[in-house]
Short mmCIF file of C-alpha atoms and ligand atoms in Angstrom, two decimals:
data_model
loop_
_atom_site.label_atom_id
_atom_site.label_comp_id
_atom_site.label_asym_id
_atom_site.label_seq_id
_atom_site.Cartn_x
_atom_site.Cartn_y
_atom_site.Cartn_z
CA MET Q 14 -0.03 -0.11 0.04
CA ALA Q 15 3.01 2.27 -0.42
CA LEU Q 16 1.93 3.49 -3.88
CA LEU Q 17 -1.10 5.55 -2.97
CA LYS Q 18 -0.22 8.62 -0.76
CA LEU Q 19 -2.78 8.81 1.95
CA LYS Q 20 -2.86 11.66 4.49
CA ASN Q 21 -3.15 9.91 7.73
CA LEU Q 22 -3.82 6.68 9.48
CA LYS Q 23 -7.56 7.29 9.50
CA GLU Q 24 -7.84 7.74 5.85
CA SER Q 25 -5.65 4.73 5.08
CA ASN Q 26 -7.92 2.69 7.48
CA ALA Q 27 -10.91 3.78 5.67
CA PHE Q 28 -9.33 2.99 2.22
CA LEU Q 29 -8.44 -0.64 3.36
CA ASN Q 30 -11.93 -1.14 4.66
CA THR Q 31 -13.30 -0.03 1.33
CA LEU Q 32 -11.15 -2.43 -0.38
CA LEU Q 33 -12.22 -5.26 1.83
CA ASP Q 34 -15.87 -4.38 1.48
CA ASN Q 35 -15.35 -4.65 -2.38
CA VAL Q 36 -14.10 -8.24 -2.26
CA ASP Q 37 -16.50 -10.92 -3.21
CA SER Q 38 -15.09 -13.47 -0.75
CA LEU Q 39 -16.28 -13.63 2.78
CA ILE Q 40 -13.53 -12.37 4.91
CA PHE Q 41 -13.23 -12.18 8.68
CA VAL Q 42 -10.63 -11.96 11.29
CA ILE Q 43 -10.58 -14.19 14.37
CA ASP Q 44 -8.79 -13.55 17.62
CA LYS Q 45 -6.86 -16.29 19.84
CA ASP Q 46 -10.13 -17.15 21.65
CA LEU Q 47 -11.83 -17.86 18.35
CA ARG Q 48 -14.12 -14.77 18.40
CA VAL Q 49 -14.70 -12.76 15.37
CA VAL Q 50 -13.32 -9.29 15.53
CA GLN Q 51 -13.66 -8.06 11.95
CA ILE Q 52 -15.96 -8.79 8.93
CA ASN Q 53 -16.23 -7.56 5.53
CA GLU Q 54 -19.40 -6.54 3.64
CA ALA Q 55 -19.66 -9.75 1.66
CA PHE Q 56 -19.79 -11.57 4.90
CA ARG Q 57 -22.47 -9.35 6.41
CA MET Q 58 -24.66 -9.79 3.15
CA PHE Q 59 -24.14 -13.64 3.27
CA ILE Q 60 -25.10 -14.26 6.95
CA TYR Q 61 -27.66 -11.37 6.96
CA LYS Q 62 -26.15 -10.14 10.36
CA GLN Q 63 -25.08 -6.71 11.44
CA ASP Q 64 -21.79 -5.98 13.38
CA GLU Q 65 -23.81 -5.40 16.71
CA GLU Q 66 -25.15 -9.01 16.48
CA ILE Q 67 -21.76 -10.43 15.90
CA ASP Q 68 -19.94 -8.44 18.42
CA GLN Q 69 -17.12 -10.74 19.30
CA ASP Q 70 -19.04 -14.00 18.99
CA PHE Q 71 -17.45 -17.34 18.36
CA PHE Q 72 -16.89 -17.83 14.60
CA GLY Q 73 -19.11 -20.92 14.38
CA LYS Q 74 -22.06 -19.09 15.77
CA VAL Q 75 -21.39 -16.13 13.64
CA LEU Q 76 -21.33 -18.42 10.61
CA SER Q 77 -24.70 -19.90 11.90
CA CYS Q 78 -23.07 -23.34 11.63
CA GLY Q 79 -25.66 -26.10 11.67
CA TYR Q 80 -24.14 -28.03 14.51
CA THR Q 81 -24.15 -24.96 16.90
CA VAL Q 82 -27.68 -24.03 15.94
CA ASN Q 83 -29.05 -27.69 16.00
CA GLU Q 84 -27.54 -28.43 19.33
CA SER Q 85 -28.05 -24.86 20.61
CA VAL Q 86 -24.64 -24.64 22.22
CA ASN Q 87 -21.60 -22.56 21.34
CA CYS Q 88 -18.92 -23.09 18.69
CA GLY Q 89 -16.40 -25.43 20.27
CA SER Q 90 -19.10 -27.27 22.36
CA THR Q 91 -20.93 -29.33 19.82
CA ASN Q 92 -20.45 -33.07 19.39
CA HIS Q 93 -18.81 -32.36 15.88
CA CYS Q 94 -16.40 -29.62 16.83
CA HIS Q 95 -13.35 -31.72 17.13
CA LEU Q 96 -13.96 -32.77 13.40
CA CYS Q 97 -14.91 -29.45 12.23
CA GLU Q 98 -12.57 -28.53 9.36
CA PHE Q 99 -13.15 -24.77 9.79
CA ARG Q 100 -12.23 -24.88 13.49
CA ASN Q 101 -9.24 -27.28 12.90
CA GLY Q 102 -8.00 -24.84 10.22
CA VAL Q 103 -8.23 -21.84 12.47
CA LEU Q 104 -6.59 -23.63 15.40
CA LYS Q 105 -3.69 -24.84 13.12
CA SER Q 106 -3.19 -21.31 11.85
CA LEU Q 107 -3.08 -20.03 15.47
CA GLU Q 108 -1.03 -22.66 17.08
CA GLU Q 109 1.35 -23.76 14.30
CA GLU Q 110 1.08 -20.48 12.25
CA GLU Q 111 0.35 -22.54 9.15
CA VAL Q 112 -1.68 -21.46 6.18
CA VAL Q 113 -4.49 -24.00 5.69
CA LYS Q 114 -6.62 -24.36 2.50
CA LYS Q 115 -9.63 -26.71 2.32
CA ARG Q 116 -12.84 -27.51 0.77
CA LEU Q 117 -15.85 -28.70 2.79
CA ALA Q 118 -19.61 -29.20 2.64
CA ARG Q 119 -21.55 -27.87 5.67
CA ALA Q 120 -24.96 -27.17 6.82
CA ILE Q 121 -25.54 -23.56 7.96
CA TYR Q 122 -28.54 -21.35 8.71
CA LEU Q 123 -29.25 -18.69 6.22
CA LYS Q 124 -32.31 -16.52 7.12
CA ASP Q 125 -33.15 -19.19 9.90
CA LYS Q 126 -33.41 -21.89 7.09
CA GLU Q 127 -30.88 -24.85 7.10
CA ALA Q 128 -29.03 -25.00 3.96
CA GLN Q 129 -26.25 -27.38 2.85
CA ARG Q 130 -23.46 -25.29 1.35
CA HIS Q 131 -20.01 -26.01 -0.15
CA PHE Q 132 -17.18 -23.87 0.87
CA GLN Q 133 -13.60 -23.33 0.04
CA PHE Q 134 -11.56 -21.60 2.73
CA THR Q 135 -8.19 -20.30 3.65
CA THR Q 136 -7.05 -19.65 7.21
CA ARG Q 137 -3.75 -17.59 7.51
CA PRO Q 138 -2.03 -16.50 10.71
CA VAL Q 139 -1.62 -12.84 11.22
CA ASP Q 140 0.23 -11.00 13.92
CA PHE Q 141 -1.10 -7.63 14.82
CA GLN Q 142 1.04 -5.71 17.41
CA GLY Q 143 2.00 -8.82 19.02
CA GLU Q 144 -1.42 -10.32 19.10
CA LYS Q 145 -2.10 -13.56 17.30
CA MET Q 146 -5.07 -13.68 14.94
CA VAL Q 147 -6.41 -15.62 12.01
CA LEU Q 148 -7.52 -14.15 8.70
CA MET Q 149 -10.24 -16.50 7.29
CA ILE Q 150 -11.37 -16.22 3.75
CA ILE Q 151 -14.23 -18.23 2.64
CA ASP Q 152 -15.69 -18.52 -0.93
CA ASP Q 153 -19.21 -20.15 -1.21
CA ILE Q 154 -18.68 -22.59 -4.10
CA THR Q 155 -22.07 -24.36 -3.83
CA GLU Q 156 -23.26 -23.32 -7.39
CA MET Q 157 -20.04 -24.60 -9.03
CA GLU Q 158 -20.29 -27.85 -6.98
CA GLU Q 159 -23.93 -28.43 -7.91
CA LYS Q 160 -23.09 -27.77 -11.50
CA LYS Q 161 -20.18 -30.25 -11.30
CA GLU Q 162 -22.62 -32.84 -9.80
CA LYS Q 163 -25.08 -32.21 -12.47
CA LEU Q 164 -22.59 -32.63 -15.15
CA LYS Q 165 -21.32 -35.83 -13.68
CA GLN Q 166 -24.81 -37.26 -13.65
CA LEU Q 167 -25.44 -36.02 -17.20
CA ASN Q 168 -22.16 -37.75 -18.32
CA GLU Q 169 -23.12 -40.93 -16.63
CA ILE Q 170 -26.49 -40.91 -18.50
CA LYS Q 171 -24.52 -40.21 -21.78
CA ASN Q 172 -22.25 -43.11 -21.00
CA ARG Q 173 -25.00 -45.59 -20.28
CA PHE Q 174 -26.80 -44.40 -23.50
CA LEU Q 175 -23.51 -44.77 -25.48
CA GLY Q 176 -22.69 -48.18 -24.06
CA THR Q 177 -26.27 -49.67 -24.64
CA VAL Q 178 -26.70 -48.22 -28.17
CA SER Q 179 -23.26 -49.16 -29.46
CA HIS Q 180 -23.32 -52.50 -27.98
CA ASP Q 181 -26.79 -53.37 -29.32
CA LEU Q 182 -25.88 -51.95 -32.78
CA LYS Q 183 -22.90 -54.26 -33.16
CA ASN Q 184 -24.70 -57.48 -33.97
CA PRO Q 185 -27.06 -56.16 -36.66
CA ILE Q 186 -24.30 -54.21 -38.28
CA GLY Q 187 -22.01 -57.28 -38.15
CA ALA Q 188 -24.71 -59.21 -39.88
CA ILE Q 189 -25.23 -56.75 -42.66
CA GLN Q 190 -21.46 -56.55 -43.17
CA SER Q 191 -21.01 -60.29 -43.51
CA LEU Q 192 -24.03 -60.74 -45.71
CA ALA Q 193 -22.65 -58.00 -48.04
CA TYR Q 194 -19.40 -59.81 -48.01
CA VAL Q 195 -21.10 -63.06 -49.06
CA LEU Q 196 -23.07 -61.29 -51.77
CA LEU Q 197 -19.91 -59.69 -53.09
CA GLU Q 198 -18.54 -63.14 -53.78
CA GLU Q 199 -21.63 -63.96 -55.95
CA ASP Q 200 -21.89 -63.49 -59.68
CA LEU Q 201 -23.73 -59.94 -59.55
CA GLY Q 202 -24.23 -57.61 -62.43
CA GLU Q 203 -21.92 -54.66 -62.36
CA GLU Q 204 -24.69 -52.22 -61.05
CA HIS Q 205 -25.62 -54.45 -58.27
CA LYS Q 206 -22.12 -55.25 -57.34
CA THR Q 207 -21.65 -51.41 -56.92
CA TYR Q 208 -24.73 -51.18 -54.57
CA VAL Q 209 -23.52 -54.19 -52.59
CA ASP Q 210 -20.02 -52.57 -52.35
CA GLU Q 211 -21.57 -49.35 -51.03
CA ILE Q 212 -23.46 -51.41 -48.32
CA TYR Q 213 -20.40 -53.27 -47.36
CA LYS Q 214 -18.38 -49.93 -46.94
CA ALA Q 215 -21.12 -48.25 -45.12
CA SER Q 216 -21.41 -51.14 -42.69
CA GLU Q 217 -17.75 -51.16 -42.31
CA TYR Q 218 -17.66 -47.52 -41.26
CA MET Q 219 -20.67 -48.06 -39.00
CA MET Q 220 -18.86 -50.92 -37.35
CA ARG Q 221 -15.84 -48.69 -36.79
CA LEU Q 222 -17.91 -45.97 -35.28
CA VAL Q 223 -19.63 -48.36 -32.88
CA GLU Q 224 -16.32 -49.86 -31.83
CA ASP Q 225 -14.69 -46.42 -31.26
CA LEU Q 226 -17.88 -45.39 -29.19
CA LEU Q 227 -17.56 -48.50 -27.20
CA ASP Q 228 -13.88 -47.73 -26.65
CA ILE Q 229 -14.71 -44.40 -25.28
CA TYR Q 230 -17.50 -45.67 -23.19
CA LYS Q 231 -15.24 -48.28 -21.64
CA ILE Q 232 -12.43 -45.87 -20.76
CA GLU Q 233 -14.94 -43.36 -19.14
CA THR Q 234 -16.95 -45.91 -17.19
CA GLU Q 235 -14.10 -47.94 -15.97
CA ASN Q 236 -13.08 -44.67 -14.55
CA GLY Q 237 -9.83 -44.68 -16.54
CA ARG Q 238 -8.87 -47.94 -14.78
CA MET Q 239 -6.16 -49.37 -16.84
CA ASN Q 240 -4.69 -52.91 -16.88
CA LEU Q 241 -1.04 -51.93 -15.78
CA ARG Q 242 1.80 -54.11 -16.61
CA ARG Q 243 5.41 -53.48 -16.79
CA VAL Q 244 6.48 -53.70 -20.40
CA GLU Q 245 9.53 -53.17 -22.50
CA TYR Q 246 8.62 -49.94 -24.25
CA ILE Q 247 10.81 -50.30 -27.28
CA GLN Q 248 9.01 -53.41 -28.18
CA ILE Q 249 5.57 -51.64 -28.15
CA LEU Q 250 7.04 -48.91 -30.39
CA GLN Q 251 8.48 -51.59 -32.81
CA GLU Q 252 5.19 -53.55 -32.86
CA VAL Q 253 3.06 -50.52 -33.74
CA ILE Q 254 5.51 -49.51 -36.59
CA ASP Q 255 5.49 -52.97 -38.06
CA SER Q 256 1.79 -53.09 -38.17
CA HIS Q 257 1.93 -49.90 -40.33
CA ARG Q 258 4.63 -50.96 -42.71
CA ILE Q 259 2.27 -51.99 -45.66
CA THR Q 260 0.55 -48.62 -45.49
CA ALA Q 261 3.78 -46.79 -45.25
CA LYS Q 262 5.27 -48.68 -48.24
CA ASP Q 263 2.02 -48.01 -50.31
CA ARG Q 264 2.44 -44.31 -49.79
CA ARG Q 265 6.27 -44.42 -50.00
CA ILE Q 266 6.60 -43.01 -46.60
CA GLN Q 267 9.76 -43.80 -44.56
CA MET Q 268 9.21 -44.54 -40.88
CA ILE Q 269 12.09 -43.92 -38.57
CA LEU Q 270 12.21 -45.12 -34.95
CA GLU Q 271 14.63 -43.23 -32.80
CA VAL Q 272 14.72 -44.72 -29.31
CA ALA Q 273 17.55 -45.85 -27.26
CA GLU Q 274 17.84 -49.74 -27.01
CA ASP Q 275 17.98 -49.36 -23.13
CA ALA Q 276 14.77 -47.15 -23.08
CA GLY Q 277 13.63 -49.48 -20.34
CA THR Q 278 10.31 -50.58 -19.05
CA LEU Q 279 7.08 -48.68 -18.35
CA MET Q 280 3.96 -49.53 -16.36
CA ILE Q 281 1.27 -49.16 -18.85
CA ASP Q 282 -1.92 -50.84 -20.32
CA ARG Q 283 -0.16 -52.42 -23.35
CA ASN Q 284 -3.23 -52.54 -25.56
CA LYS Q 285 -4.52 -49.26 -24.81
CA ILE Q 286 -1.10 -47.48 -25.34
CA LEU Q 287 -0.86 -49.53 -28.60
CA GLN Q 288 -4.23 -48.10 -29.58
CA ALA Q 289 -3.17 -44.52 -28.71
CA LEU Q 290 0.17 -44.93 -30.69
CA ASN Q 291 -1.80 -46.57 -33.56
CA ASN Q 292 -3.91 -43.65 -34.15
CA LEU Q 293 -1.00 -41.03 -33.89
CA ILE Q 294 0.95 -43.11 -36.57
CA ASP Q 295 -2.22 -43.68 -38.63
CA ASN Q 296 -2.76 -39.95 -38.58
CA ALA Q 297 0.81 -39.10 -39.41
CA LEU Q 298 0.70 -41.49 -42.49
CA LYS Q 299 -2.73 -40.41 -43.47
CA PHE Q 300 -1.79 -36.73 -43.61
CA SER Q 301 1.74 -36.90 -44.98
CA PRO Q 302 2.72 -36.51 -48.73
CA GLN Q 303 4.04 -39.31 -50.67
CA GLY Q 304 7.81 -39.83 -50.24
CA SER Q 305 7.97 -38.05 -46.90
CA LYS Q 306 9.26 -39.23 -43.63
CA VAL Q 307 7.46 -40.09 -40.21
CA VAL Q 308 9.75 -40.19 -37.21
CA ILE Q 309 8.78 -41.87 -33.96
CA ARG Q 310 10.89 -40.80 -31.00
CA GLY Q 311 11.05 -42.18 -27.45
CA TYR Q 312 12.99 -40.72 -24.62
CA ARG Q 313 13.13 -40.13 -20.89
CA ARG Q 314 12.76 -36.61 -19.39
CA SER Q 315 13.09 -36.50 -15.64
CA ASN Q 316 10.25 -38.74 -14.22
CA HIS Q 317 8.39 -39.10 -17.62
CA PHE Q 318 8.88 -41.03 -20.82
CA ILE Q 319 7.99 -39.02 -23.86
CA THR Q 320 6.75 -40.28 -27.18
CA GLU Q 321 6.72 -38.18 -30.18
CA VAL Q 322 5.34 -38.90 -33.71
CA GLN Q 323 6.45 -36.17 -36.17
CA ASP Q 324 5.41 -35.99 -39.85
CA GLU Q 325 6.08 -33.77 -42.83
CA GLY Q 326 2.40 -33.16 -43.66
CA PRO Q 327 0.50 -29.99 -44.30
CA GLY Q 328 0.36 -29.15 -40.64
CA ILE Q 329 -2.82 -28.13 -38.78
CA LYS Q 330 -4.18 -24.50 -38.89
CA LYS Q 331 -3.89 -22.45 -35.78
CA GLU Q 332 -7.57 -22.12 -35.30
CA ASP Q 333 -7.98 -26.00 -35.70
CA ARG Q 334 -5.31 -26.91 -33.14
CA GLU Q 335 -7.63 -26.51 -30.10
CA LYS Q 336 -10.31 -28.82 -31.80
CA VAL Q 337 -8.32 -31.90 -32.80
CA PHE Q 338 -8.73 -33.73 -29.58
CA GLN Q 339 -12.43 -33.08 -29.51
CA GLU Q 340 -14.75 -35.95 -30.28
CA PHE Q 341 -15.85 -36.17 -33.95
CA TYR Q 342 -13.70 -33.28 -35.07
CA GLN Q 343 -12.38 -33.95 -38.46
CA GLY Q 344 -10.34 -31.84 -40.84
CA SER Q 345 -10.31 -32.60 -44.67
CA LEU Q 346 -7.80 -34.95 -46.07
CA PRO Q 347 -5.22 -33.15 -48.12
CA PHE Q 348 -5.62 -35.89 -50.86
CA GLU Q 349 -8.05 -38.69 -51.90
CA THR Q 350 -7.89 -41.98 -50.35
CA ASN Q 351 -10.17 -45.06 -50.63
CA ARG Q 352 -9.74 -46.03 -47.01
CA VAL Q 353 -12.62 -46.71 -44.64
CA LYS Q 354 -14.23 -43.44 -43.69
CA SER Q 355 -12.97 -42.02 -40.42
CA THR Q 356 -14.85 -41.23 -37.42
CA GLY Q 357 -12.87 -38.31 -35.95
CA LEU Q 358 -12.63 -40.23 -32.58
CA GLY Q 359 -9.00 -41.37 -32.88
CA LEU Q 360 -7.37 -38.44 -30.97
CA ALA Q 361 -10.15 -38.11 -28.38
CA ILE Q 362 -9.56 -41.91 -27.60
CA ALA Q 363 -5.74 -41.39 -27.45
CA LYS Q 364 -6.16 -38.26 -25.10
CA LYS Q 365 -8.42 -40.36 -22.75
CA ILE Q 366 -5.95 -43.32 -22.76
CA VAL Q 367 -2.97 -40.97 -21.94
CA GLU Q 368 -4.91 -39.26 -19.27
CA ALA Q 369 -5.95 -42.52 -17.72
CA HIS Q 370 -2.09 -43.24 -17.33
CA ASN Q 371 -1.84 -39.83 -15.60
CA GLY Q 372 -0.01 -38.47 -18.66
CA GLU Q 373 -0.49 -35.50 -20.99
CA ILE Q 374 -0.85 -35.39 -24.59
CA GLY Q 375 -0.11 -32.39 -26.89
CA MET Q 376 0.97 -31.25 -30.30
CA GLU Q 377 3.03 -28.73 -32.21
CA SER Q 378 2.34 -27.88 -35.81
CA ASN Q 379 3.45 -25.57 -38.58
CA GLN Q 380 3.42 -25.71 -42.54
CA LYS Q 381 6.32 -28.13 -42.50
CA GLY Q 382 4.66 -30.73 -40.47
CA THR Q 383 3.05 -31.77 -37.21
CA LYS Q 384 4.50 -33.36 -34.07
CA PHE Q 385 2.06 -35.18 -31.71
CA PHE Q 386 3.65 -36.08 -28.26
CA PHE Q 387 2.55 -37.64 -24.96
CA ALA Q 388 4.30 -38.12 -21.71
CA ILE Q 389 3.73 -40.97 -19.35
CA PRO Q 390 5.11 -40.91 -15.81
CA ILE Q 391 7.65 -43.54 -15.13
CA ALA Q 392 6.21 -45.38 -12.29
CA HIS Q 393 8.82 -46.81 -9.67
N1 LIG M 12 -0.63 -35.58 -38.21
C1 LIG M 12 -1.66 -34.70 -38.59
N2 LIG M 12 -1.48 -33.83 -39.60
C2 LIG M 12 -2.41 -32.99 -39.92
N3 LIG M 12 -3.70 -33.01 -39.31
C3 LIG M 12 -3.98 -34.01 -38.37
C4 LIG M 12 -3.00 -34.84 -37.95
N4 LIG M 12 -3.44 -35.56 -37.01
C5 LIG M 12 -4.80 -35.23 -36.83
N5 LIG M 12 -5.12 -34.26 -37.67
C6 LIG M 12 -6.31 -33.47 -37.62
O1 LIG M 12 -7.07 -33.73 -36.49
C7 LIG M 12 -8.31 -34.41 -36.88
C8 LIG M 12 -8.74 -35.32 -35.86
O2 LIG M 12 -7.95 -36.53 -35.78
P1 LIG M 12 -8.49 -37.93 -35.26
O3 LIG M 12 -7.39 -38.93 -35.24
O4 LIG M 12 -9.18 -37.64 -34.05
O5 LIG M 12 -9.59 -38.34 -36.33
P2 LIG M 12 -9.51 -38.79 -37.79
O6 LIG M 12 -8.03 -39.33 -38.05
O7 LIG M 12 -9.90 -37.94 -38.79
O8 LIG M 12 -10.41 -40.10 -37.74
P3 LIG M 12 -10.07 -41.50 -37.03
O9 LIG M 12 -8.90 -41.41 -36.13
O10 LIG M 12 -11.31 -41.73 -36.30
O11 LIG M 12 -9.75 -42.43 -38.14
C9 LIG M 12 -8.01 -35.08 -38.34
O12 LIG M 12 -9.30 -35.38 -39.00
C10 LIG M 12 -7.19 -34.01 -38.92
O13 LIG M 12 -7.86 -32.92 -39.35
MG1 LIG M 13 -7.05 -40.57 -36.52
#
């Protein structure tokens, strides 16, 4: 407060009070006997109390804590006080001079009505002219928590829907696909062959979509639970590169693996990481021009293992970079292919897999190419 020149102590005091009264958080100061000695306007508005009503009352009572009201005893004397996180935070700041930050849900009385609220609070020790006090800052995060809960429920409904629909679609689509395949072997006229071929391709695309949706459903509902095993990581990289050799050869793309022989082992879900890598390499090959290079790198950096897939493709426009990990986002292909139509779920699935390993995925791109990378913690 050295910048603003105030005439005297009274003026600077008034200025500080104005500042405190304009903060949205509930702020109050508690003395060593756990009595409230100062509050700000946000707090007054929240608890519908005036300074005279508070006048050095215990902070739990000032806050109209549900325990003190229901048991009609003072803060510090209810059956719950020893477990009260507010109280324990204040005591810790007083006794051990520590800053405490916590979240909690608590019943309090607002306008004489009991309400369950979610709070985030900080208690901070302050020493004023040799007297120990605690500055308590509380934010009411009830609305945010309720929205979070609602979103969680909606996500669960979405997942159930996704799981049921995609599972139940698999059999009929499989039947259409195999019957179309059988018909293609028959002696059909040119026109009919084209129709059946279209049916076959459409069912192949639907099957992929259903399988990708089922993958997302599984990762989300299993709560990201991965089947972790210790594996030699270089083998995984080699395996996934080998599985793309034919596509790479067809498109005259050179795949280069740069990883130390002694890269070591990682605790991962082998199949899931293979799936994530598969998509990154599939993309790199799909978006690269003929005759270019795709480099797959693996190296340790402090306590993470980084995998990079770098191509010499057209790059991803700045405005699209945010979107590539979103479900169903698809940019256009820079050239024609006759592959199975894509679903735009590959990177969304890869991201979920990496995050389920407590890792992070990202990308860098310019007109000379794109590099996707992910980091997995090296478990000890
Ligand atoms: N290496 C890359 N170079 C350029 N663009 C890319 C690259 N990788 C991804 N993209 C862009 O991000 C989009 C989303 O990728 P994602 O893997 O999720 O879907 P997709 O490859 O189109 O479909 P799917 O993976 O389901 O076959 C792509 O459609 C493309 O526009
Ligand atoms: Mg893809």
